[in-house]
XYZ file of N, CA and C in Angstrom:
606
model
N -15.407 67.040 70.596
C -15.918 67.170 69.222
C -16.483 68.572 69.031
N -15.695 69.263 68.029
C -16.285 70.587 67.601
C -17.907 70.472 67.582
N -18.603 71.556 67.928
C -19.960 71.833 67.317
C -20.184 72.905 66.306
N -20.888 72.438 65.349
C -21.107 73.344 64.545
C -22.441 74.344 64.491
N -22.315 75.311 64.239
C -23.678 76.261 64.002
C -24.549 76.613 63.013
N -25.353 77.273 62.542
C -26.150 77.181 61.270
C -25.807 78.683 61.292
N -25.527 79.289 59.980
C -25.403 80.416 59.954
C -25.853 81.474 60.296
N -28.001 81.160 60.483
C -28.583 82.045 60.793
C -28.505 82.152 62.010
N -28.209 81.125 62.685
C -27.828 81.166 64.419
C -26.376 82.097 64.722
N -25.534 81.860 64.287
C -24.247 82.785 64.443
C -24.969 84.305 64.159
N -26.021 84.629 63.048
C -26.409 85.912 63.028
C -26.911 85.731 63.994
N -28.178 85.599 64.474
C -28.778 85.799 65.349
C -28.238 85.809 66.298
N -26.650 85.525 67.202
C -26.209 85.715 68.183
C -25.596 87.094 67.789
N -25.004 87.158 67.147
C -24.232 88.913 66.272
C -25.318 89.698 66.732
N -26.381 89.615 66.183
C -26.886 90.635 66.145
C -27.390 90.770 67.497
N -27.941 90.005 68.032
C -28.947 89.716 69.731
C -26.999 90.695 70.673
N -26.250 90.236 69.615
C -24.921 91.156 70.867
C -25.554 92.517 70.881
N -25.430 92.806 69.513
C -25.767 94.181 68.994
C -26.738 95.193 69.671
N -28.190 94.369 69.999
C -28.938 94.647 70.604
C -29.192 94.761 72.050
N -28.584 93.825 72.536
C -28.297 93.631 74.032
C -27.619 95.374 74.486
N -28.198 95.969 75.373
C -28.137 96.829 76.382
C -26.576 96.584 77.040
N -25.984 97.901 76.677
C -24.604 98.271 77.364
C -25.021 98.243 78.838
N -24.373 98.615 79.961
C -24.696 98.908 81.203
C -25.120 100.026 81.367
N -24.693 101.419 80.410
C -25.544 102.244 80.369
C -26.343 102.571 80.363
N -27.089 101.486 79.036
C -28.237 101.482 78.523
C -29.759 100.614 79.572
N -29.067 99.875 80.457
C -29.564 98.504 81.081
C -30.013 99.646 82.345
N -29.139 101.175 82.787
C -29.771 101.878 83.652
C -30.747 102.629 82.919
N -31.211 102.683 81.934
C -32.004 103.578 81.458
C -31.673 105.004 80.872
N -30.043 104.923 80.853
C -29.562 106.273 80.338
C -29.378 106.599 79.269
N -29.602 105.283 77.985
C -29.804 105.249 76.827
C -30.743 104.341 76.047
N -30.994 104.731 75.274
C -31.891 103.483 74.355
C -31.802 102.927 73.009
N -32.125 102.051 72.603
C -31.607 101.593 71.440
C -31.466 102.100 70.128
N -29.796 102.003 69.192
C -30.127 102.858 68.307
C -31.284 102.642 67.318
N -31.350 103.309 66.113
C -31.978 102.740 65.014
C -32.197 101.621 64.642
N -30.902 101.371 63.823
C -30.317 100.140 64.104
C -30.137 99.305 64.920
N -30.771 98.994 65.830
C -30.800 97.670 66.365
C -32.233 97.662 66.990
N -32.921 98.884 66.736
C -34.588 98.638 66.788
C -34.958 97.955 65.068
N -34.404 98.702 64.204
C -34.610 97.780 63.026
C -34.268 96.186 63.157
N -33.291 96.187 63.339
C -32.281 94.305 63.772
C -33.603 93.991 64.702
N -33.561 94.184 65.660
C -34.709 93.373 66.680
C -36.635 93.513 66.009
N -36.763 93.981 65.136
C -37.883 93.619 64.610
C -37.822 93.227 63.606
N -36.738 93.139 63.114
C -36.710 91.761 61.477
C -36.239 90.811 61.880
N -35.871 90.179 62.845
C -35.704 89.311 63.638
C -37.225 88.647 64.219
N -37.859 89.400 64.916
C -38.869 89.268 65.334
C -40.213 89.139 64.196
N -39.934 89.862 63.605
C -41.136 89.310 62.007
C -40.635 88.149 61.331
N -38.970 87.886 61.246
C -39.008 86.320 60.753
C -39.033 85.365 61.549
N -39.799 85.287 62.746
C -39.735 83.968 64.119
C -41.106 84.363 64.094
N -42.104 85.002 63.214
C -43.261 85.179 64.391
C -44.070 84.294 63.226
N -44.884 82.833 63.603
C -45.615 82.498 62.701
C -46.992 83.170 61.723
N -47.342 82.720 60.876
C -48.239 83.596 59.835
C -49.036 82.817 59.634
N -49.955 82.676 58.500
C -51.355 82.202 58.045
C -50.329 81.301 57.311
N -49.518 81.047 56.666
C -49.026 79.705 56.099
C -48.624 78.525 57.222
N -48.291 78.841 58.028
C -47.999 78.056 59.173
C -49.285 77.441 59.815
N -50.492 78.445 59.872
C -51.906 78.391 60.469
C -52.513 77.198 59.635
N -51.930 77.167 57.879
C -52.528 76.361 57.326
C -51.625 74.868 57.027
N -50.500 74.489 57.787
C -49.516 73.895 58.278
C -50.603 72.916 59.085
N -50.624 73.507 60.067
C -51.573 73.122 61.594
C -52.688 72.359 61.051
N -53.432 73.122 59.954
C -54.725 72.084 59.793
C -54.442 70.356 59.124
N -53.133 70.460 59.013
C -52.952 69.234 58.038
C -52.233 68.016 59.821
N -52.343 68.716 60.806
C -51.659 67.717 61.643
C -52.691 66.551 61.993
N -52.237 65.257 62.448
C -52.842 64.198 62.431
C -52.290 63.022 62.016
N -53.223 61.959 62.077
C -52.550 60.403 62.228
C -53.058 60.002 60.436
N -52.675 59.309 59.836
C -52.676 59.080 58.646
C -52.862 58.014 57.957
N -53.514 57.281 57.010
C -53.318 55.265 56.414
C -53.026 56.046 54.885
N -51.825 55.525 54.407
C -51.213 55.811 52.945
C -51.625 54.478 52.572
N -51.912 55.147 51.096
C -51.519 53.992 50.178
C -50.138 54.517 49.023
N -49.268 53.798 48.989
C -48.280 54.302 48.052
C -47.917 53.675 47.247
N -47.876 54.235 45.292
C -47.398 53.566 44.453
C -45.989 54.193 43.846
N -45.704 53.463 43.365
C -43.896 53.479 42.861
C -43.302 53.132 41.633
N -43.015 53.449 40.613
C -42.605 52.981 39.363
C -41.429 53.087 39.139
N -41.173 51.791 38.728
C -39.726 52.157 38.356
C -39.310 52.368 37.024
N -39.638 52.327 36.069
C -39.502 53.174 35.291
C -40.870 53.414 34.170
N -41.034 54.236 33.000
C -42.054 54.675 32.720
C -42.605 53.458 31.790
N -44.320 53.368 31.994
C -44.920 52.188 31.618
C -45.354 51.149 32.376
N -44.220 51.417 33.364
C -44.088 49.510 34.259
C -45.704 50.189 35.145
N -45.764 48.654 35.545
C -46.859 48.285 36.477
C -46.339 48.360 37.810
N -47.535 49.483 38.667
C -46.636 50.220 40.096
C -46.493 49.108 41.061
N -45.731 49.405 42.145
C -45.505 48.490 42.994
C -46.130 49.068 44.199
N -47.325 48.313 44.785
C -48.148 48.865 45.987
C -47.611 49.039 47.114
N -47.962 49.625 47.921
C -47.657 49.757 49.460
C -48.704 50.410 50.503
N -48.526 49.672 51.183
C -49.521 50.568 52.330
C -48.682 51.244 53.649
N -48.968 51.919 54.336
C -48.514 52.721 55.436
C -49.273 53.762 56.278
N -48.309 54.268 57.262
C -49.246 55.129 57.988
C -48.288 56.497 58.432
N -49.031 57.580 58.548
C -47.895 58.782 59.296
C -48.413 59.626 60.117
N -47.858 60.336 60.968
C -48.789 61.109 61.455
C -47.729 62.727 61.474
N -48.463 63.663 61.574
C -48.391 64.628 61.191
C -48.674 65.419 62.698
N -47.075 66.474 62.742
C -47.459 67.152 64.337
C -46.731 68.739 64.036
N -47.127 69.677 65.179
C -46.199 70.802 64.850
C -45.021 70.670 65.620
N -44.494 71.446 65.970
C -43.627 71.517 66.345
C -42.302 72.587 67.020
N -41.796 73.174 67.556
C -40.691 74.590 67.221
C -42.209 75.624 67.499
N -42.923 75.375 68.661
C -43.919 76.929 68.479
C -44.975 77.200 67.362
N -45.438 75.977 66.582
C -45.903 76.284 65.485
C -45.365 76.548 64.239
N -44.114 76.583 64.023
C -43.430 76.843 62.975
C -43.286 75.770 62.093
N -43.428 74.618 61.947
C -42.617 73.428 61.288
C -43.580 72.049 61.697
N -44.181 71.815 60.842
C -44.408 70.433 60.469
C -44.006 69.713 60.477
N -44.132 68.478 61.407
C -42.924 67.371 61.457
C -44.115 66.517 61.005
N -42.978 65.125 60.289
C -44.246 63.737 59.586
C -43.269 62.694 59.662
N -43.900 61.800 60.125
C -43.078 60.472 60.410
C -43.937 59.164 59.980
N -43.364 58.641 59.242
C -44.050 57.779 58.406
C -43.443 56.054 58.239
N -44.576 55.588 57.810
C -44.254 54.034 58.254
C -44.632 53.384 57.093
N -43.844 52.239 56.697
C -44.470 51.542 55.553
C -43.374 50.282 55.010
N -43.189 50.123 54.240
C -42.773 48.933 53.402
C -42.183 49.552 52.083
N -41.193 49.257 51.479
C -40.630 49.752 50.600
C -39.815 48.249 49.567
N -40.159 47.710 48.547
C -40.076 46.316 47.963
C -40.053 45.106 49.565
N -41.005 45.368 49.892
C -41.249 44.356 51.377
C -40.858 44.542 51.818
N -39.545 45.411 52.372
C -39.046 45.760 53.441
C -39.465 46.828 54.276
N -38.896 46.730 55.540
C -39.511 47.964 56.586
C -38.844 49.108 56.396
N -39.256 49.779 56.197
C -39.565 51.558 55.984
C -39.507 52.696 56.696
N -38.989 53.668 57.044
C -39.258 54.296 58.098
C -38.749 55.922 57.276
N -39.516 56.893 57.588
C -38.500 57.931 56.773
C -39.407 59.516 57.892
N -38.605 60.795 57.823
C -38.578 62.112 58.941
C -38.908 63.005 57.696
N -40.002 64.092 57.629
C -39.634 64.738 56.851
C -40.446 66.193 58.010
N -40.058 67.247 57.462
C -40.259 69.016 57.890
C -40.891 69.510 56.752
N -41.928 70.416 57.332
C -42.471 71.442 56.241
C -42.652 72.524 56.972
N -41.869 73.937 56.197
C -41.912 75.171 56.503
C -42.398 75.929 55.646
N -42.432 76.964 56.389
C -42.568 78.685 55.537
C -41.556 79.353 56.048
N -40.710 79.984 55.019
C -39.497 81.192 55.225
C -39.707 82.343 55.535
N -40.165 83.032 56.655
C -40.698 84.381 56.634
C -40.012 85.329 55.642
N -38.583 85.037 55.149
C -37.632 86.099 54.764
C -37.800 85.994 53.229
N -37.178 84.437 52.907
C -37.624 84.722 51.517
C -38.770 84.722 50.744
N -40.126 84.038 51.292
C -41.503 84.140 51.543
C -41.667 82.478 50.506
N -40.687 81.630 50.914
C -40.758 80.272 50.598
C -41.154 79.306 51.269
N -41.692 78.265 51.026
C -41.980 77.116 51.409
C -41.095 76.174 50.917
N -40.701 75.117 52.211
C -39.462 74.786 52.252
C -40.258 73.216 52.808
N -39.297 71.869 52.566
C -39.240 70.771 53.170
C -38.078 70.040 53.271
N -37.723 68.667 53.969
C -36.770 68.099 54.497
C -36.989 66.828 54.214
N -36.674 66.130 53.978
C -37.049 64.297 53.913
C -35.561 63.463 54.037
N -35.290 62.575 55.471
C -34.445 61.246 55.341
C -35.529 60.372 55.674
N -34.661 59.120 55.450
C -35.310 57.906 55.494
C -34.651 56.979 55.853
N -35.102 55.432 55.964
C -34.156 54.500 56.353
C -33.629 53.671 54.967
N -33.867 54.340 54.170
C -32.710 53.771 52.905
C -31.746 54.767 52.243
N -31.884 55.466 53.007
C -30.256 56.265 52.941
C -29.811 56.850 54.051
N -28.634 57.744 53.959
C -27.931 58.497 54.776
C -27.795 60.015 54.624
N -28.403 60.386 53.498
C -28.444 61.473 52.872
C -30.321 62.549 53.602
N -30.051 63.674 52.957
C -30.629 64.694 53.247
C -31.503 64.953 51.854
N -33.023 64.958 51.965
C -33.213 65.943 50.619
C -34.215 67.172 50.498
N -33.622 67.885 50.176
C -34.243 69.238 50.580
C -34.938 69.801 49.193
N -36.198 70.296 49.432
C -36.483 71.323 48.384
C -37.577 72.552 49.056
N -37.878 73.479 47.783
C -38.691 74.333 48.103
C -39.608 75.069 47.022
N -40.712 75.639 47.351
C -41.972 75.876 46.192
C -42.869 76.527 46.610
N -43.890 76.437 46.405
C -44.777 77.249 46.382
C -46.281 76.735 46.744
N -47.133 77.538 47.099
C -49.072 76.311 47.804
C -49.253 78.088 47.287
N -50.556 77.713 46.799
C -51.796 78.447 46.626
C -52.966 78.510 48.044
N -54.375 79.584 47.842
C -54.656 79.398 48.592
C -55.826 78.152 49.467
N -55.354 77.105 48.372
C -55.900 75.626 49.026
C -55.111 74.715 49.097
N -53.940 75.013 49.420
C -52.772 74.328 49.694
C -52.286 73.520 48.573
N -52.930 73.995 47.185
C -52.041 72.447 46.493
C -50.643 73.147 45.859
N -49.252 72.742 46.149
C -47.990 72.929 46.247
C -47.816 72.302 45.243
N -46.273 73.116 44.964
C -45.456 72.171 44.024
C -44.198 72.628 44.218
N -43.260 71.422 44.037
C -42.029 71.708 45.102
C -41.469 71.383 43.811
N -39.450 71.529 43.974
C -38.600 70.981 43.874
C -37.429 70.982 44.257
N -36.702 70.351 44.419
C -35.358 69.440 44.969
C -34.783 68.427 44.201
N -33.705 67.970 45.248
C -32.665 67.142 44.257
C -31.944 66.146 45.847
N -31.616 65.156 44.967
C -30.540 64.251 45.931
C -29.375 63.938 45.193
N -29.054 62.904 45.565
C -27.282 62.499 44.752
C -27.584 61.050 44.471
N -27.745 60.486 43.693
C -28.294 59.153 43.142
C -26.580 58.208 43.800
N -26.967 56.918 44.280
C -25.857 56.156 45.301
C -25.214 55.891 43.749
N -26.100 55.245 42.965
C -25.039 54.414 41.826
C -24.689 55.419 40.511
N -24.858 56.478 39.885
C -24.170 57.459 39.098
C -23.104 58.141 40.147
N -24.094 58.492 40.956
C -23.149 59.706 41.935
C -23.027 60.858 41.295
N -24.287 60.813 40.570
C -24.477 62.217 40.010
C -26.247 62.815 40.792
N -26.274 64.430 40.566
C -27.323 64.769 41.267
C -28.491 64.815 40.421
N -29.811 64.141 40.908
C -31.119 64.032 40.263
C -31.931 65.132 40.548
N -32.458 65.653 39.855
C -33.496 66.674 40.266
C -34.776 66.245 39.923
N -36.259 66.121 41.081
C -37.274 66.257 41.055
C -38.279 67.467 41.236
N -39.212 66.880 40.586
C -40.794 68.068 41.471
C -41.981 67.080 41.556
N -42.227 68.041 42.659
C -43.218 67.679 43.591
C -44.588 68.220 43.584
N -45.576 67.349 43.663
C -46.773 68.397 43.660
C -47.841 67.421 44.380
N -48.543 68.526 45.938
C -50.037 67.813 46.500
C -50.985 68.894 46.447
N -52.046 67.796 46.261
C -52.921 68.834 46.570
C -54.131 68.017 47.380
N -55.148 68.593 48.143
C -56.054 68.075 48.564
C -57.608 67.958 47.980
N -58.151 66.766 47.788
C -59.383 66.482 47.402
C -61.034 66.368 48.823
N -60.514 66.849 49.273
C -61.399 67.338 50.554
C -60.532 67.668 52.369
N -61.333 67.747 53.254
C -60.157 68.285 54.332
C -59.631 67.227 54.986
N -59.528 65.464 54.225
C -58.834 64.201 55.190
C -58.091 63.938 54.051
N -58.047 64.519 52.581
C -57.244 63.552 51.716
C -56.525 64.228 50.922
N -55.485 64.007 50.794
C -54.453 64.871 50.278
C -53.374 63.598 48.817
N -53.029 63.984 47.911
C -52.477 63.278 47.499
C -50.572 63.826 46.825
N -50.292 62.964 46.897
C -48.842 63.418 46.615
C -48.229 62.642 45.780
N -47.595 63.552 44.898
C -46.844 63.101 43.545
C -45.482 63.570 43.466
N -44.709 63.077 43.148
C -43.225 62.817 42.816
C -42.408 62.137 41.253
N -41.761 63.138 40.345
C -41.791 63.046 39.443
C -40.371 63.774 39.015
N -39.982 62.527 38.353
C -38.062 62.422 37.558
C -37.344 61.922 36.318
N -36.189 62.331 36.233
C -36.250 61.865 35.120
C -36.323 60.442 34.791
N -36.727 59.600 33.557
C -36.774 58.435 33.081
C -35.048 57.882 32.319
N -35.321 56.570 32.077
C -33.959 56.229 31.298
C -33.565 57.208 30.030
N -34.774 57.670 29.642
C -34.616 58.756 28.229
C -34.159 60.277 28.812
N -34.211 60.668 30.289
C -34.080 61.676 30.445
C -35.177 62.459 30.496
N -36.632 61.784 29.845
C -37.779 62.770 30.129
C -38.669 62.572 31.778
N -39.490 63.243 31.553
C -39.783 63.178 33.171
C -40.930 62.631 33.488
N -40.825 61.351 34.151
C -42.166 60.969 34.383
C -42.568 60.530 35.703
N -43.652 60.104 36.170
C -44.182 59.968 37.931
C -43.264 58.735 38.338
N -42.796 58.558 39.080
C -41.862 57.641 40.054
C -42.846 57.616 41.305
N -43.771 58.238 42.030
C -44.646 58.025 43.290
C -45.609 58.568 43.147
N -46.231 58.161 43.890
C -47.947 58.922 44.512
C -48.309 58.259 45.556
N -48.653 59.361 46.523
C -48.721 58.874 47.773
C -50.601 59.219 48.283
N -50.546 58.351 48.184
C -52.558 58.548 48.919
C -52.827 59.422 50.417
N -52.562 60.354 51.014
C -53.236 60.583 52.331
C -54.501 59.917 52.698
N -55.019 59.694 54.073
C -56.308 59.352 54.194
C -56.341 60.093 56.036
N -56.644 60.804 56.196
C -57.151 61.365 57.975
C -57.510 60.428 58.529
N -57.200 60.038 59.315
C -57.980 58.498 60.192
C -58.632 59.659 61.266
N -59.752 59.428 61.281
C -60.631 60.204 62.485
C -61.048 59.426 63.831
């Protein structure tokens, strides 16, 4: 079975050729050009974590959600409780959250990632789950008390057309964080579909 690569990895091998020392160079009879002292430190400034990542870290930990859900605008939410915990990961780079809960009584389980892009200077996330097979990705923006606001999109199973949301948390002290999720309605206007309670279990 073929393997496939991620593009920035195929660069990063290109270029790491680029840089890599001829035998000449490996005796000390030459040294690197310009160009590939430039390549090896923009390389090295986008792998090296920053103060968004630092503020990544403070959010790691074990978690009790409460989560509500609407299905469409007006209705009366449908409760849930759960739990997640929150770790780094990759050197500090990436937020991993794994989360537990109930979803119309059933068991629940869903992976999500939170980054910072050194390059494009974005904040980025990831979310599957165990009621699909799909990927959903978005990206946005945190101030300097972390409250974010994202957006992304998935592929809805029954149109099979693509939905676009936004996202927005913010925190109400340093254990509670809350999270909102918000799409379009049967009219097409946009209203809350989730909110997710954080709570720090200490």
């Amino acid at each position: 079975m073929a393997r496939c690569f991620p593009i920035p990895f195929i660069s990063l091998v290109a270029s790491l050729a680029l840089i890599s020392p001829s035998p000449a160079q490996a005796t000390g009879e030459h040294k690197m050009t310009p160009e590939q002292q430039a390549a090896m430190e923009a390389y090295t400034k986008a792998a090296t974590p920053g103060p968004q990542h630092a503020a990544l870290a403070k959010q790691v930990g074990n978690y009790s959600l409460l989560i509500k859900s609407w299905e469409a605008p007006g209705t009366e939410p449908m409760v849930e409780n759960g739990t997640a915990t929150r770790s780094m990961i990759l050197g500090g780079r990436v937020m991993m959250e794994s989360m537990n809960s109930k979803m119309m009584g059933q068991p629940f389980t869903g992976h999500g990632m939170r980054g910072f892009d050194n390059v494009t200077g974005k904040h980025w996330s990831t979310w599957n789950d165990s009621i699909s097979t799909g990927l959903m990705t978005t990206t946005g923006s945190c101030d300097e008390k972390d409250a974010c606001t994202f957006s992304g999109s998935w592929v809805d199973p029954v149109s099979k057309k693509t939905i676009t949301s936004r996202m927005v948390s913010h925190w109400s002290g340093a254990d509670a964080e809350t999270f909102e999720m918000f799409g379009p309605g049967p009219d097409g206007k946009e209203f809350k579909m989730m909110e997710i309670t954080y709570t720090r279990q200490k």
